[in-house]
């Protein structure tokens, strides 16, 4: 009976011991009665064109730079009114509703400290929270979670919606991953049979697989958050499903409270017209995802802040293929029931040739880290010194922004 | 019998691409010799029929120029209505080339009778990783990089592989050395451009001595200075797309790295730096540690790392001998399986086990959905390699979904019980046999075998 001596079980079990600490049970006690804040970051990968998302209609140079891409041009849908003469892209109707309800703030002319134009390096800086590229050891969201552990103020343990943990969430604090997508799911009974096999043969795989089944159950609960008649494609979007799952896990009594999710499709070098499927598709997905998140959070929405960030913006002028190339400053959002919204926050640099960064990009006037530091301080209770020392090292000049939350 | 039975499985899993129905019989006579013999008499010959990287870069440049020309219509003139189509055609060229490279890699693994060579290729491609997400330039030659700079050296010399990597356009572009200027070089002064430390840093941190070797920031900067001028020949060069040392960009002067001073001397200065790094004891330890973790697991004893490192040093970085030391070690056969195989490896293992050729796009897509996009790790550290890196709960559910789908496609796969008996031989455990018999369908029975700990954990 060779299998009795089979070494698999013993060795693998030892290795899998680490797994218990990596479950989504709370790692740190919650010590703030009555408050249970949730914080989700949405990374828009590819460089979102802030000027096409929140259009500075009041700027006399805008029309010149963006003829053909402006909202309402060529009979396309008009922009949705925001404060100070900005217009929101009509694809973002849910976000506009949140804005009108005072639950969305739009920040313009925002940039991370990164000043070149590589997606790869720009995302490194955006996620590592470091002032320079190449520091890929850990991410700012994970380091922020480590601060929570010390303060004991918020339940910790991270959530990464996606197949692996992105840089922003890498580090010492444990993280659970979940991703929609993949091939057609196996039937429940087949999964149960495999589970029975693991229980009989390999406790470590059994423990992992049962946790996976548990997550599937959470994913399958509740109503479809999207209203009937919504676009079928959006319903099947892995981002929208991921946002819905984030809301469910954030609502679970033992679930994580800090998370990240990403959405691709912002690298609009061509075909960026407002009615086009290029930028428009990404915007619709973002908007539907916000609706799904809010619906699945239910009343927990009021304890939630969502930051929406991207690695850089795009050129002010259009290129020859109805699109824009890699640029610098752009738009960021804070959304959620805990946000003091209904505002556009912008120290507007202007779009005249002389006002542009390096003669081509929207000039950054707000450091993205100021927004994030303000939100982390006021929502999660991380003090300013820790934010500057541990979460965003080298960000002394970027003071946390005040008054972002209710 | 029992120990030999286990060893026959270990030989195929730990040092191969997974179990084959015929593998048990082949490996059980002398499992160690079965692995070691794969390292002998191997010489890589590129039978892909795919263009070399210089040719691919040339074709890409032609496409990029066409796109640029279509975009850059003079102000006031109507846009070239064909511009979006040219852009699409170029993207299509890049995509098809990527698919062909993936197909070559997957088919090579599918039919290989030297699976350990394929594992070594994967290991070294990961060690010297690049990423398609960097740019179109890197993406178009990612597969060629593996064919040109990795495969020829997996049982050759470490120094030769390091040299090939450091001279390859894929690495020079990926870690920005092609845009690094000596601040005091002629071109640096004239164009007011400076150092990019990216490749200099990773050369020390990832490729050779490792992050704990005790070097300073000054060592990193000096390494970067020494390799300024190492770049890719431009359009005006007679051989565009090849390695080119540009003296005008090279930082003049003597520089010291980790206590050794390298006298000014153009490209040779950098080659001497590579000589030093390749033979540094910290490099031997770093490489040995990674090899042991990759093939044996996180729990492997430190004595094994010492032995492999010693062999690396004794043989001046002979990778065949270094690999032999790893395979020869008793610990390699007694350390229990602990590593959940990567999604890509699982798809290859399933394909070989059921002897059903997987469609390259299907496999690449599965690996991507699972977080392991081919030649596209998210950072220069490569994909994670610790025992449970790929064992997320949600991921294990998806593995089963994939195993079911793939088993349903494998129309010519053997009867599940026959497959299990041939594959595991005397090492077939009753609980697996029971689970195979209980499965509600043939595909489910095959998927159960694929999902068994014997396949998933090595």
GROMACS .gro file of N, CA and C in nm, chain B residues 303-438:
model
  408
  709UNK      N    1   2.062   2.315   0.301
  709UNK     CA    2   2.179   2.238   0.257
  709UNK      C    3   2.173   2.210   0.107
  710UNK      N    4   2.053   2.196   0.055
  710UNK     CA    5   2.038   2.169  -0.088
  710UNK      C    6   2.079   2.293  -0.169
  711UNK      N    7   2.036   2.410  -0.121
  711UNK     CA    8   2.076   2.535  -0.188
  711UNK      C    9   2.228   2.546  -0.188
  712UNK      N   10   2.290   2.514  -0.073
  712UNK     CA   11   2.436   2.521  -0.063
  712UNK      C   12   2.503   2.432  -0.167
  713UNK      N   13   2.452   2.312  -0.180
  713UNK     CA   14   2.513   2.216  -0.271
  713UNK      C   15   2.502   2.262  -0.416
  714UNK      N   16   2.382   2.312  -0.452
  714UNK     CA   17   2.362   2.357  -0.590
  714UNK      C   18   2.448   2.481  -0.617
  715UNK      N   19   2.454   2.570  -0.519
  715UNK     CA   20   2.536   2.690  -0.535
  715UNK      C   21   2.684   2.654  -0.552
  716UNK      N   22   2.728   2.557  -0.473
  716UNK     CA   23   2.868   2.515  -0.481
  716UNK      C   24   2.900   2.461  -0.621
  717UNK      N   25   2.806   2.383  -0.673
  717UNK     CA   26   2.828   2.325  -0.806
  717UNK      C   27   2.831   2.435  -0.913
  718UNK      N   28   2.744   2.533  -0.899
  718UNK     CA   29   2.741   2.647  -0.991
  718UNK      C   30   2.878   2.716  -0.990
  719UNK      N   31   2.931   2.738  -0.870
  719UNK     CA   32   3.060   2.807  -0.859
  719UNK      C   33   3.175   2.722  -0.913
  720UNK      N   34   3.179   2.595  -0.872
  720UNK     CA   35   3.287   2.505  -0.917
  720UNK      C   36   3.297   2.496  -1.068
  721UNK      N   37   3.181   2.498  -1.132
  721UNK     CA   38   3.179   2.476  -1.277
  721UNK      C   39   3.172   2.606  -1.354
  722UNK      N   40   3.196   2.718  -1.284
  722UNK     CA   41   3.188   2.848  -1.351
  722UNK      C   42   3.054   2.874  -1.416
  723UNK      N   43   2.950   2.836  -1.346
  723UNK     CA   44   2.816   2.862  -1.397
  723UNK      C   45   2.775   2.773  -1.513
  724UNK      N   46   2.819   2.647  -1.510
  724UNK     CA   47   2.774   2.550  -1.610
  724UNK      C   48   2.633   2.506  -1.569
  725UNK      N   49   2.535   2.540  -1.649
  725UNK     CA   50   2.396   2.518  -1.607
  725UNK      C   51   2.355   2.372  -1.617
  726UNK      N   52   2.421   2.296  -1.703
  726UNK     CA   53   2.392   2.153  -1.707
  726UNK      C   54   2.438   2.088  -1.576
  727UNK      N   55   2.559   2.121  -1.536
  727UNK     CA   56   2.611   2.064  -1.412
  727UNK      C   57   2.534   2.113  -1.290
  728UNK      N   58   2.495   2.239  -1.293
  728UNK     CA   59   2.417   2.294  -1.182
  728UNK      C   60   2.283   2.223  -1.172
  729UNK      N   61   2.220   2.201  -1.287
  729UNK     CA   62   2.091   2.131  -1.287
  729UNK      C   63   2.108   1.986  -1.242
  730UNK      N   64   2.216   1.924  -1.287
  730UNK     CA   65   2.244   1.786  -1.244
  730UNK      C   66   2.256   1.776  -1.092
  731UNK      N   67   2.323   1.876  -1.033
  731UNK     CA   68   2.340   1.875  -0.888
  731UNK      C   69   2.204   1.879  -0.818
  732UNK      N   70   2.113   1.956  -0.878
  732UNK     CA   71   1.979   1.966  -0.821
  732UNK      C   72   1.906   1.832  -0.831
  733UNK      N   73   1.912   1.770  -0.949
  733UNK     CA   74   1.839   1.645  -0.973
  733UNK      C   75   1.903   1.530  -0.894
  734UNK      N   76   2.035   1.536  -0.880
  734UNK     CA   77   2.109   1.431  -0.810
  734UNK      C   78   2.083   1.428  -0.659
  735UNK      N   79   2.045   1.542  -0.604
  735UNK     CA   80   2.036   1.552  -0.458
  735UNK      C   81   1.926   1.463  -0.402
  736UNK      N   82   1.953   1.390  -0.297
  736UNK     CA   83   1.850   1.305  -0.236
  736UNK      C   84   1.727   1.387  -0.194
  737UNK      N   85   1.751   1.510  -0.146
  737UNK     CA   86   1.638   1.594  -0.100
  737UNK      C   87   1.538   1.621  -0.212
  738UNK      N   88   1.588   1.622  -0.334
  738UNK     CA   89   1.500   1.650  -0.447
  738UNK      C   90   1.393   1.541  -0.460
  739UNK      N   91   1.424   1.425  -0.406
  739UNK     CA   92   1.332   1.311  -0.420
  739UNK      C   93   1.257   1.280  -0.291
  740UNK      N   94   1.304   1.336  -0.180
  740UNK     CA   95   1.240   1.305  -0.053
  740UNK      C   96   1.157   1.421   0.001
  741UNK      N   97   1.183   1.543  -0.046
  741UNK     CA   98   1.102   1.656   0.000
  741UNK      C   99   0.961   1.638  -0.055
  742UNK      N  100   0.860   1.641   0.033
  742UNK     CA  101   0.724   1.613  -0.015
  742UNK      C  102   0.674   1.720  -0.112
  743UNK      N  103   0.584   1.681  -0.202
  743UNK     CA  104   0.527   1.778  -0.295
  743UNK      C  105   0.458   1.891  -0.217
  744UNK      N  106   0.480   2.014  -0.256
  744UNK     CA  107   0.422   2.125  -0.180
  744UNK      C  108   0.381   2.241  -0.268
  745UNK      N  109   0.410   2.231  -0.397
  745UNK     CA  110   0.393   2.346  -0.485
  745UNK      C  111   0.272   2.325  -0.575
  746UNK      N  112   0.174   2.411  -0.564
  746UNK     CA  113   0.060   2.405  -0.657
  746UNK      C  114   0.108   2.459  -0.791
  747UNK      N  115   0.095   2.378  -0.896
  747UNK     CA  116   0.154   2.416  -1.025
  747UNK      C  117   0.084   2.539  -1.081
  748UNK      N  118   0.158   2.614  -1.161
  748UNK     CA  119   0.105   2.737  -1.221
  748UNK      C  120  -0.004   2.702  -1.322
  749UNK      N  121  -0.096   2.793  -1.347
  749UNK     CA  122  -0.205   2.765  -1.442
  749UNK      C  123  -0.156   2.724  -1.581
  750UNK      N  124  -0.054   2.791  -1.629
  750UNK     CA  125   0.001   2.756  -1.760
  750UNK      C  126   0.050   2.612  -1.760
  751UNK      N  127   0.122   2.575  -1.655
  751UNK     CA  128   0.174   2.439  -1.644
  751UNK      C  129   0.061   2.337  -1.634
  752UNK      N  130  -0.045   2.377  -1.566
  752UNK     CA  131  -0.159   2.287  -1.553
  752UNK      C  132  -0.221   2.260  -1.690
  753UNK      N  133  -0.235   2.364  -1.770
  753UNK     CA  134  -0.297   2.347  -1.902
  753UNK      C  135  -0.209   2.259  -1.991
  754UNK      N  136  -0.077   2.278  -1.982
  754UNK     CA  137   0.015   2.193  -2.059
  754UNK      C  138   0.006   2.048  -2.009
  755UNK      N  139   0.004   2.032  -1.878
  755UNK     CA  140  -0.001   1.897  -1.820
  755UNK      C  141  -0.129   1.826  -1.863
  756UNK      N  142  -0.240   1.899  -1.862
  756UNK     CA  143  -0.368   1.838  -1.902
  756UNK      C  144  -0.363   1.797  -2.048
  757UNK      N  145  -0.303   1.882  -2.129
  757UNK     CA  146  -0.295   1.856  -2.272
  757UNK      C  147  -0.211   1.732  -2.300
  758UNK      N  148  -0.099   1.720  -2.230
  758UNK     CA  149  -0.012   1.603  -2.249
  758UNK      C  150  -0.077   1.476  -2.193
  759UNK      N  151  -0.140   1.490  -2.078
  759UNK     CA  152  -0.201   1.374  -2.013
  759UNK      C  153  -0.311   1.313  -2.100
  760UNK      N  154  -0.397   1.398  -2.152
  760UNK     CA  155  -0.508   1.348  -2.234
  760UNK      C  156  -0.469   1.334  -2.381
  761UNK      N  157  -0.342   1.370  -2.409
  761UNK     CA  158  -0.293   1.367  -2.546
  761UNK      C  159  -0.391   1.434  -2.642
  762UNK      N  160  -0.429   1.553  -2.603
  762UNK     CA  161  -0.520   1.631  -2.686
  762UNK      C  162  -0.459   1.769  -2.703
  763UNK      N  163  -0.424   1.803  -2.825
  763UNK     CA  164  -0.358   1.931  -2.850
  763UNK      C  165  -0.451   2.045  -2.811
  764UNK      N  166  -0.403   2.128  -2.726
  764UNK     CA  167  -0.483   2.242  -2.684
  764UNK      C  168  -0.462   2.353  -2.786
  765UNK      N  169  -0.568   2.425  -2.816
  765UNK     CA  170  -0.557   2.540  -2.903
  765UNK      C  171  -0.478   2.649  -2.830
  766UNK      N  172  -0.378   2.705  -2.900
  766UNK     CA  173  -0.288   2.800  -2.833
  766UNK      C  174  -0.366   2.917  -2.774
  767UNK      N  175  -0.464   2.966  -2.850
  767UNK     CA  176  -0.538   3.082  -2.799
  767UNK      C  177  -0.617   3.047  -2.674
  768UNK      N  178  -0.671   2.924  -2.673
  768UNK     CA  179  -0.747   2.879  -2.556
  768UNK      C  180  -0.656   2.872  -2.434
  769UNK      N  181  -0.536   2.817  -2.454
  769UNK     CA  182  -0.445   2.803  -2.341
  769UNK      C  183  -0.398   2.939  -2.291
  770UNK      N  184  -0.360   3.024  -2.386
  770UNK     CA  185  -0.312   3.157  -2.349
  770UNK      C  186  -0.422   3.234  -2.275
  771UNK      N  187  -0.543   3.217  -2.321
  771UNK     CA  188  -0.655   3.285  -2.259
  771UNK      C  189  -0.680   3.234  -2.116
  772UNK      N  190  -0.673   3.102  -2.102
  772UNK     CA  191  -0.689   3.045  -1.967
  772UNK      C  192  -0.583   3.100  -1.872
  773UNK      N  193  -0.457   3.097  -1.917
  773UNK     CA  194  -0.349   3.145  -1.831
  773UNK      C  195  -0.370   3.293  -1.797
  774UNK      N  196  -0.418   3.370  -1.894
  774UNK     CA  197  -0.441   3.513  -1.870
  774UNK      C  198  -0.552   3.534  -1.766
  775UNK      N  199  -0.663   3.462  -1.787
  775UNK     CA  200  -0.774   3.474  -1.691
  775UNK      C  201  -0.729   3.435  -1.551
  776UNK      N  202  -0.636   3.340  -1.544
  776UNK     CA  203  -0.587   3.294  -1.414
  776UNK      C  204  -0.476   3.384  -1.358
  777UNK      N  205  -0.442   3.489  -1.432
  777UNK     CA  206  -0.343   3.583  -1.380
  777UNK      C  207  -0.200   3.554  -1.424
  778UNK      N  208  -0.185   3.472  -1.530
  778UNK     CA  209  -0.051   3.440  -1.577
  778UNK      C  210  -0.040   3.463  -1.728
  779UNK      N  211  -0.062   3.588  -1.772
  779UNK     CA  212  -0.054   3.613  -1.916
  779UNK      C  213   0.087   3.586  -1.969
  780UNK      N  214   0.093   3.513  -2.080
  780UNK     CA  215   0.221   3.468  -2.134
  780UNK      C  216   0.314   3.586  -2.160
  781UNK      N  217   0.437   3.575  -2.112
  781UNK     CA  218   0.542   3.676  -2.132
  781UNK      C  219   0.499   3.814  -2.085
  782UNK      N  220   0.405   3.819  -1.989
  782UNK     CA  221   0.357   3.948  -1.944
  782UNK      C  222   0.339   3.954  -1.792
  783UNK      N  223   0.446   3.931  -1.716
  783UNK     CA  224   0.432   3.951  -1.572
  783UNK      C  225   0.416   4.100  -1.543
  784UNK      N  226   0.362   4.131  -1.427
  784UNK     CA  227   0.332   4.271  -1.398
  784UNK      C  228   0.454   4.349  -1.349
  785UNK      N  229   0.560   4.280  -1.313
  785UNK     CA  230   0.680   4.354  -1.274
  785UNK      C  231   0.802   4.272  -1.311
  786UNK      N  232   0.920   4.334  -1.312
  786UNK     CA  233   1.042   4.262  -1.351
  786UNK      C  234   1.076   4.146  -1.258
  787UNK      N  235   1.011   4.136  -1.143
  787UNK     CA  236   1.032   4.021  -1.055
  787UNK      C  237   0.974   3.894  -1.116
  788UNK      N  238   0.896   3.907  -1.218
  788UNK     CA  239   0.836   3.789  -1.281
  788UNK      C  240   0.712   3.743  -1.206
  789UNK      N  241   0.662   3.628  -1.245
  789UNK     CA  242   0.545   3.573  -1.177
  789UNK      C  243   0.588   3.519  -1.040
  790UNK      N  244   0.496   3.521  -0.945
  790UNK     CA  245   0.532   3.468  -0.813
  790UNK      C  246   0.564   3.319  -0.823
  791UNK      N  247   0.650   3.272  -0.734
  791UNK     CA  248   0.695   3.132  -0.744
  791UNK      C  249   0.689   3.060  -0.610
  792UNK      N  250   0.624   3.118  -0.510
  792UNK     CA  251   0.615   3.044  -0.385
  792UNK      C  252   0.508   2.935  -0.396
  793UNK      N  253   0.509   2.842  -0.302
  793UNK     CA  254   0.432   2.719  -0.316
  793UNK      C  255   0.283   2.741  -0.343
  794UNK      N  256   0.227   2.842  -0.275
  794UNK     CA  257   0.082   2.860  -0.285
  794UNK      C  258   0.043   2.984  -0.366
  795UNK      N  259   0.137   3.034  -0.445
  795UNK     CA  260   0.110   3.157  -0.520
  795UNK      C  261  -0.014   3.144  -0.609
  796UNK      N  262  -0.037   3.024  -0.660
  796UNK     CA  263  -0.146   3.008  -0.757
  796UNK      C  264  -0.265   2.933  -0.697
  797UNK      N  265  -0.268   2.923  -0.564
  797UNK     CA  266  -0.370   2.838  -0.501
  797UNK      C  267  -0.483   2.919  -0.439
  798UNK      N  268  -0.514   3.035  -0.492
  798UNK     CA  269  -0.627   3.112  -0.438
  798UNK      C  270  -0.755   3.030  -0.451
  799UNK      N  271  -0.844   3.040  -0.352
  799UNK     CA  272  -0.967   2.959  -0.355
  799UNK      C  273  -1.046   2.974  -0.485
  800UNK      N  274  -1.064   3.098  -0.527
  800UNK     CA  275  -1.139   3.124  -0.649
  800UNK      C  276  -1.068   3.061  -0.770
  801UNK      N  277  -0.937   3.061  -0.768
  801UNK     CA  278  -0.859   3.006  -0.880
  801UNK      C  279  -0.875   2.854  -0.889
  802UNK      N  280  -0.884   2.787  -0.774
  802UNK     CA  281  -0.898   2.641  -0.779
  802UNK      C  282  -1.034   2.602  -0.837
  803UNK      N  283  -1.135   2.680  -0.808
  803UNK     CA  284  -1.267   2.655  -0.869
  803UNK      C  285  -1.257   2.667  -1.021
  804UNK      N  286  -1.187   2.771  -1.067
  804UNK     CA  287  -1.175   2.792  -1.212
  804UNK      C  288  -1.092   2.683  -1.279
  805UNK      N  289  -0.996   2.630  -1.206
  805UNK     CA  290  -0.918   2.518  -1.262
  805UNK      C  291  -1.009   2.401  -1.293
  806UNK      N  292  -1.099   2.374  -1.202
  806UNK     CA  293  -1.189   2.261  -1.224
  806UNK      C  294  -1.279   2.289  -1.344
  807UNK      N  295  -1.331   2.412  -1.353
  807UNK     CA  296  -1.413   2.449  -1.469
  807UNK      C  297  -1.336   2.423  -1.599
  808UNK      N  298  -1.211   2.467  -1.600
  808UNK     CA  299  -1.129   2.449  -1.721
  808UNK      C  300  -1.103   2.301  -1.748
  809UNK      N  301  -1.071   2.227  -1.641
  809UNK     CA  302  -1.042   2.085  -1.657
  809UNK      C  303  -1.162   2.012  -1.718
  810UNK      N  304  -1.281   2.050  -1.674
  810UNK     CA  305  -1.404   1.989  -1.728
  810UNK      C  306  -1.421   2.023  -1.876
  811UNK      N  307  -1.404   2.151  -1.907
  811UNK     CA  308  -1.422   2.194  -2.045
  811UNK      C  309  -1.320   2.124  -2.136
  812UNK      N  310  -1.197   2.122  -2.090
  812UNK     CA  311  -1.091   2.064  -2.172
  812UNK      C  312  -1.113   1.913  -2.189
  813UNK      N  313  -1.155   1.846  -2.082
  813UNK     CA  314  -1.179   1.701  -2.091
  813UNK      C  315  -1.292   1.670  -2.188
  814UNK      N  316  -1.391   1.758  -2.192
  814UNK     CA  317  -1.502   1.737  -2.285
  814UNK      C  318  -1.456   1.752  -2.430
  815UNK      N  319  -1.354   1.835  -2.451
  815UNK     CA  320  -1.302   1.853  -2.587
  815UNK      C  321  -1.215   1.735  -2.632
  816UNK      N  322  -1.157   1.666  -2.534
  816UNK     CA  323  -1.059   1.561  -2.566
  816UNK      C  324  -1.129   1.432  -2.602
  817UNK      N  325  -1.179   1.429  -2.725
  817UNK     CA  326  -1.265   1.317  -2.767
  817UNK      C  327  -1.188   1.185  -2.772
  818UNK      N  328  -1.058   1.193  -2.798
  818UNK     CA  329  -0.982   1.069  -2.814
  818UNK      C  330  -0.909   1.027  -2.687
  819UNK      N  331  -0.940   1.092  -2.578
  819UNK     CA  332  -0.872   1.055  -2.452
  819UNK      C  333  -0.908   0.912  -2.415
  820UNK      N  334  -0.816   0.842  -2.347
  820UNK     CA  335  -0.845   0.704  -2.306
  820UNK      C  336  -0.958   0.697  -2.203
  821UNK      N  337  -1.004   0.576  -2.177
  821UNK     CA  338  -1.102   0.556  -2.071
  821UNK      C  339  -1.040   0.603  -1.940
  822UNK      N  340  -1.116   0.676  -1.859
  822UNK     CA  341  -1.058   0.735  -1.737
  822UNK      C  342  -0.986   0.636  -1.646
  823UNK      N  343  -1.045   0.518  -1.622
  823UNK     CA  344  -0.979   0.425  -1.530
  823UNK      C  345  -0.850   0.368  -1.592
  824UNK      N  346  -0.856   0.344  -1.724
  824UNK     CA  347  -0.734   0.296  -1.791
  824UNK      C  348  -0.625   0.401  -1.779
  825UNK      N  349  -0.666   0.527  -1.800
  825UNK     CA  350  -0.570   0.637  -1.792
  825UNK      C  351  -0.509   0.644  -1.652
  826UNK      N  352  -0.595   0.637  -1.551
  826UNK     CA  353  -0.546   0.647  -1.413
  826UNK      C  354  -0.449   0.532  -1.382
  827UNK      N  355  -0.483   0.412  -1.426
  827UNK     CA  356  -0.397   0.297  -1.395
  827UNK      C  357  -0.263   0.308  -1.466
  828UNK      N  358  -0.267   0.349  -1.593
  828UNK     CA  359  -0.141   0.361  -1.667
  828UNK      C  360  -0.055   0.474  -1.609
  829UNK      N  361  -0.121   0.583  -1.575
  829UNK     CA  362  -0.048   0.702  -1.533
  829UNK      C  363   0.017   0.686  -1.396
  830UNK      N  364  -0.059   0.629  -1.303
  830UNK     CA  365  -0.010   0.623  -1.166
  830UNK      C  366   0.054   0.488  -1.132
  831UNK      N  367   0.029   0.387  -1.213
  831UNK     CA  368   0.086   0.257  -1.187
  831UNK      C  369   0.058   0.213  -1.044
  832UNK      N  370   0.164   0.165  -0.980
  832UNK     CA  371   0.148   0.115  -0.843
  832UNK      C  372   0.119   0.228  -0.745
  833UNK      N  373   0.137   0.351  -0.788
  833UNK     CA  374   0.115   0.464  -0.697
  833UNK      C  375  -0.029   0.515  -0.703
  834UNK      N  376  -0.115   0.448  -0.777
  834UNK     CA  377  -0.256   0.490  -0.783
  834UNK      C  378  -0.321   0.470  -0.646
  835UNK      N  379  -0.376   0.578  -0.593
  835UNK     CA  380  -0.434   0.569  -0.460
  835UNK      C  381  -0.582   0.536  -0.470
  836UNK      N  382  -0.632   0.457  -0.374
  836UNK     CA  383  -0.773   0.414  -0.383
  836UNK      C  384  -0.871   0.531  -0.382
  837UNK      N  385  -0.838   0.639  -0.311
  837UNK     CA  386  -0.937   0.749  -0.306
  837UNK      C  387  -0.953   0.815  -0.443
  838UNK      N  388  -0.843   0.819  -0.521
  838UNK     CA  389  -0.857   0.873  -0.657
  838UNK      C  390  -0.937   0.776  -0.744
  839UNK      N  391  -0.904   0.648  -0.731
  839UNK     CA  392  -0.978   0.548  -0.810
  839UNK      C  393  -1.128   0.556  -0.779
  840UNK      N  394  -1.161   0.571  -0.652
  840UNK     CA  395  -1.302   0.583  -0.613
  840UNK      C  396  -1.366   0.707  -0.675
  841UNK      N  397  -1.293   0.820  -0.668
  841UNK     CA  398  -1.349   0.945  -0.720
  841UNK      C  399  -1.370   0.936  -0.871
  842UNK      N  400  -1.277   0.870  -0.940
  842UNK     CA  401  -1.291   0.855  -1.086
  842UNK      C  402  -1.414   0.772  -1.117
  843UNK      N  403  -1.434   0.665  -1.039
  843UNK     CA  404  -1.551   0.579  -1.063
  843UNK      C  405  -1.681   0.650  -1.031
  844UNK      N  406  -1.679   0.740  -0.933
  844UNK     CA  407  -1.801   0.809  -0.891
  844UNK      C  408  -1.843   0.921  -0.984
   0.00000   0.00000   0.00000
